[in-house]
């Protein structure tokens, strides 16, 4: 019975300890790649106090004898909503009591802080342990053995000074400051002799991994290092000799499993250095540069196979936690979201990311480009020293992540320009001496990690490369600008060229990557929140025509506070592309397919009825698949909708397409006869293998322009008279918020409650004895009053990357927020000559790919006017009573009224989705 009681007590104690570790934010070990057995998570509630006057040091707050009035939820940065405190000062203090587990007695104890911005000082038991400067990398302090009281409550106090420093690596914290502790803080027990790092460098060509073990100080005696690698039968034993701080050795990995994007196998490692035990992992993979087969185009290679990079810029921000994600599941989902749409990588932008997010990229198979954050001052000695200090710490921490394939040292020359005087004016210049320093940073990174690619500067805006492993550039264009741009770029880019390089430097054998693109900065003053998919479709179509460009990186993974061009919204809810409306089953994944048929940049065309259209085709295979034979089948369907918005199917056929691994080839064009009627025709292209499996989908659109006839005869022989009226030809309108027209009346808007009224002339020859009823069709949507349409709204001045700019996604004059999960509905009551015809629901005010005509008829002048917006096809019968009144008066008065605040938008024949104006269809006997 006594034994059972003791067992029960131990079990309950263990459960309490487990609860304490899990009932806190981010309870998981923060580094699965570097995990000791004995650790204690210190996340959770800490006492907190701002120090606006910087008085805490003088008043001895570090002694832990004062009560702090606030509570902060660690590890969320102060000012982030999840922290529970506002941002009220540049300096703040944390404190809490901690209890060292009794079974840690006799071991060394360290406090480890994953990241804290910027200067962090720690006290324990009233004694200062030390200070660390930096905002992105982990640091630690040992708790003095003489001060440790195992099992007792002891006070830990932390002061963080986040006063802005021009030399400090800051990044884009304007999206939400990473103030104070923003990664997990924990205690860790270690043996007297312990490992500082254990790095694995795989060599798949020789079937081995190089292991580099380091100690924080010279070994006091010979130390036995033992490795157990899961899947490798025999443990590995080595000795770190007395006086050594480093040991390098090779371990053979027989019959190894590769780390690939499809099967990201990780070799789990248990390392023992005496009593010091570490869990880590590595992946057997290789990063290199090879030619795309059949060409001399250099590509990034994964495991000696070229990979066409399709990446997203990842600001890695959260609306409530800023730099800190709320849960581990959220971080896992970040990786899943990218993979689900067919991307093969992300670039963590100007932020050293959270290790557990990198872990999920390792675990799930997603490539990572890792940025060194920038400083915003000038490249003086302090700033250079800071970058030189942090770079090795970044590589040290993240060396074992197989997902990381490149280190990016600088971005768009931020922080690299010096103010000099030219012609009596101060200008910013990227000086030769600064370029030489950038070269030294490239070489330093290469020496620290020769297994990955190093990028000197992700260039933009006239600056060029120096020494680099990647020839990258940023280009933001409207969709209609890509053909000319890529044709010019590929003509000028070749080995020995100076294009995109600084004076004295030349293009070598680097892969060429458009490392930022999108329409967000492709329009004057940026795009705001807009349907990004139309321009995206055009750009991706064009990229696949130019295989010299070895990949691209789209801006961006998710929205942030003043860029709304993400694949996903800031809260990671969905945006809707509308692609499936053109080819059933189509999604973004089709635009990222390995085997892709492109029709080129232009995805919509004005054509004549019955015109024979030549459709150019290029097949681009970015895979070495050999199981598909030497030809594929292209299923071609011409579908769409006519001038009444009715679905139509005009023709379908198949075409054989040549295939071989890595093929990049223009193939025989299609010749397609256009419909004879006014319509929007969709040329749907579905690429299939011999078994009928779909490899990819694409489409092109044709606007068959033809004057609308006044009289028609239906297929059933019924005569119809069409009474059309342009949207802007209303006779009266009254709206509670605002009324305005778009592009000279191609679309009209009324916001709030109100009405549009139209007076439609009734033909004198349509009498009671020859009219057999009438109906009315229109395209309409709800109408939200956006920021850009309000009077008096202005942008917040300042640099948005440093916390200024607008926070309204609809304020930009180019914007029209893209269709998402949040709906803005309205109800429109329709009446004719005062007789009610019905009330119809308008589910939303959408904008996406389905706004074909709104995109097609946009002027090409780098400005957008409600691009991508469209409505819903509405149809009601005109009451007979109203028809009789029209016959008598010679006029049909149409009123479209909204009682709530949902508003109303009416689309004409050259705006929205359907090619018709509001139309009364009169059936004639």
Steps between C-alpha positions, in 0.01 A plus 500: 500500500787737586663430165172572320463830691851604406435403137174694498671809644772481237241455228299799618818709526593400146153591376522839673839561342364401159203731548731784597701442182197481270254753645713787372558665162718293267572218747699292250878494508597796280775316313436141391839518327676567835311356793641402837316257723481723806332829424227715649283737296468847655235630262182630657410791724779723628471814707573797278583866530581775253798722572427818305750706698768226500504509879501127571875451502559782748214386719620141508203327335729212413509391864145375462368666812242721330156408376440560130144616427430331165489144371645405163449172318846382402625444232284755318670836443360789697255697289376186322137427597591149619748645748222661701685833530520808281813656355562789738878527523831394346623336820318243710560250779381145559512293817372171637594232748645177372569170666795286394393132494656303781625229267721759326720517808867478410445613140574835344187706434458755221224737407457507122306773317410417140491865396447836668519842342736673569734533801401243761640481853418217742516486881458189712470511875578871487829448313558615144587210269586705190369688198451411137442728201304380202142434400493172311735233632504293820720576798549356843637565847607246756335522839777505762522165679541676833165675450300192405249373753341193345128482565481850648338808345756748370455828316608560140489855366555609140544848359463564127612823338343533155598859431544537124859474380581575138761225491278231651355232274137603501332360189141588418373540854268774382258212453507459878798554728679200646548677831666306776482122534335351192620140499479231765703545819599187687733346756734222398708262709839392364792290603828666594634428151239559232461544127463848359413390146465182302483572129427249226614553140354226278687369197258300289760437229716304743224367723622662818444791732774719645452567870649806668478511878608808694545579867465841666851465647796261466427153633641452849556131424438251223125493438306215341247606239238244403245535221196284440356575157156351439514263205876453528563176682828560682549782752786735422765569764769768483727671748544872542853527628605700800553865407290475182193712427400335172485156343415418139436150371301316234223249555400263225124486432443178305189471283402848606165662441510837330332808640273611217201728473274200448661278765689719746669227700677617815770302676442541872813513713562442868838633607672439831805679630532334835191605693407765241224365276371673188230417246551633149441401138623552147389426146701330228473759229728706278469857377695585186472656155451295184389575147140444404532183284526579133605860568787699646265675743621471862239388754498446873522125551362287781676163515667563161164561329401847379206654678287774353459735794143610567525690825310750711634795693407428860485800731438246778272729700192435707233768557474427874851379583706701249831309475367223727250240388228396745542123471720231353204386291484845344865474397442157352207638305717778356704234324193302403335802341799549271518134402125472445511753216799332336786723612836337571646765727473826688738783578482609862526871441731723705442283805685210655206269542381296795682162514183297532367645178824396332453158657164464330656598168757225559232253602255575218742576216508867411809694395603813689698806400620655825561874529738687725292795631612846396592817682340825387788738560806548285773235456732643763737302719235426765250371247758284324617354829144412595437310176836327530415395856149368431569312175707223665241466776223454242692230315605337826140469620343385175777294341322165536174598329494316165219728378731802490674516164631857496605788721412851382724766649335823388175608338449778246818671624322603821759641736772484235474854365706789629396864483745692285490841341462528123444833325421665830238241599504208740439171322510134604771296328599134509871570522776272366644461851161384625479255211840364603368452854198314361743274313681433827167406660426263211838335544452479876165328457648264242777406739253441782272288282632378164207256474245767410457782251580854609335808355683828548204733451149431375512788257251759395462850373821544301747332735702199386669189628862457604608144582200271533380144444160618377430759231175633643302814437171658604250612242142605563291544186143504379410174330535656157866590555661158537560394141704809412682493831608135488591516134734791574639342817578162344670669208733690733567223752787267410833393645737798494221758473501798735120527499361522856855512643700782649804641322786254512276195546349267240242230451643155559324164518236612748137390473283793391205565729235770499514505877211741559207565268130572502262776412512656848767750392424467130253788502549864590513531877456120538182303450345484846268203546412383152443177310864400457419179310442654158843658476649195672355268235648718227842515663524126573394426142784720379765364738443150363593623152846609620683206663817707539316638802539214747212598722312777670392624840156656536426778746348355717388209722253705705380856531657739746382834634542690175571242232193294412634292215544178698382160391323511836364775719692626805294269724571219249140466389442425134481723197309365202664504157198410286715272281263207542229697317697466176633144521330267750740400774759762413689665785825681566668161507445475123691824445790342693493162323826327406372438147332810366355616171503876459332721243718798591450825683161608370211301643215703350454621143244698303400306187244511222216250458613183314859622499759222476731561793854367515583398855875474571603209725815428693555192712722545804597191696691564821522135595709198409201264496558212260171315554292710261615373163585735217171678460214640706142593415374855507124511541367820343152635576342826387235591755369824644188712516302693243365854492225399744739338750386151410760220511611376158712216363625559150760236424751253642786291364832351605855560385812291551785684666865385490654415836842421634652572841591868541360593158473875437356545154260705292266255334254520212230760573131438521263646242157564647191643334332753727123497564281698265311669784591772744648314795788429733673179393734304726757278331556240772819295473536180704828310468468127563720192498419179316285379793294817506665638813492879501847656506395865480225736393514839332275722292480801273202729447353664193255789501292470183403859432184556302222760517198366678205450263172667591298199386596135521341163438582230754593144412141405574370753246382758754535865399643736760544875512792625713472828685846578635622790704852592602563495877573874513182602316288508814243778526519530877716373783521563870741329739560557870880471479615570146426447132773490233589355160799292387680551167246739355206292612602145408397431859295708742509484877265598778617455859273470801125503451331656200401433143574532130209575271499451122241616249499256211315605186232248407482435122173620350458184293492280809131475584294290732408265219857420394684492835520165673678612818840642586795435728790709621866400537792688649835444663516652846678469832490655842708816535718568797631852551876457503756736645604627158143606427450697819570870518766617743684170544874542453802280543689510826835655419833327570694193395270200546796268563576707808140517618339761277267482203138406459325216679189507279512230233255695281649848526738471205334643185592182308342267752187288488518240778519145374228244567556332836314322777338819629190584299333837448144418391213715385141457385361684201126553454402523133186672377363608164260791471443478873414130491726277711677229305696343784787538743827327415803432716845620403738280702809720484702774333757264343819551301707215358579323173131489414500875441623425148364811334604729785858390435481474123381856445733665753711775343868401509640804680610350834176601667212272594131582509310235693687226310370148547167611645192322375144421592237231486265427213150602614177429319139587587175498308347836421148498649218511241352801677825688446505399134149634450600830660803518271283442193268776611766753606775410254744459785621225728632647822746265668595558863778308675480577871702397807358552849801394710859620474612235249502732202475407134742479206370460145727367226485570129608297198868589543534456873455212738453145377214500249500689167163670526344824619186491714243359258124456480420198282154531346343186358326587175213289362 
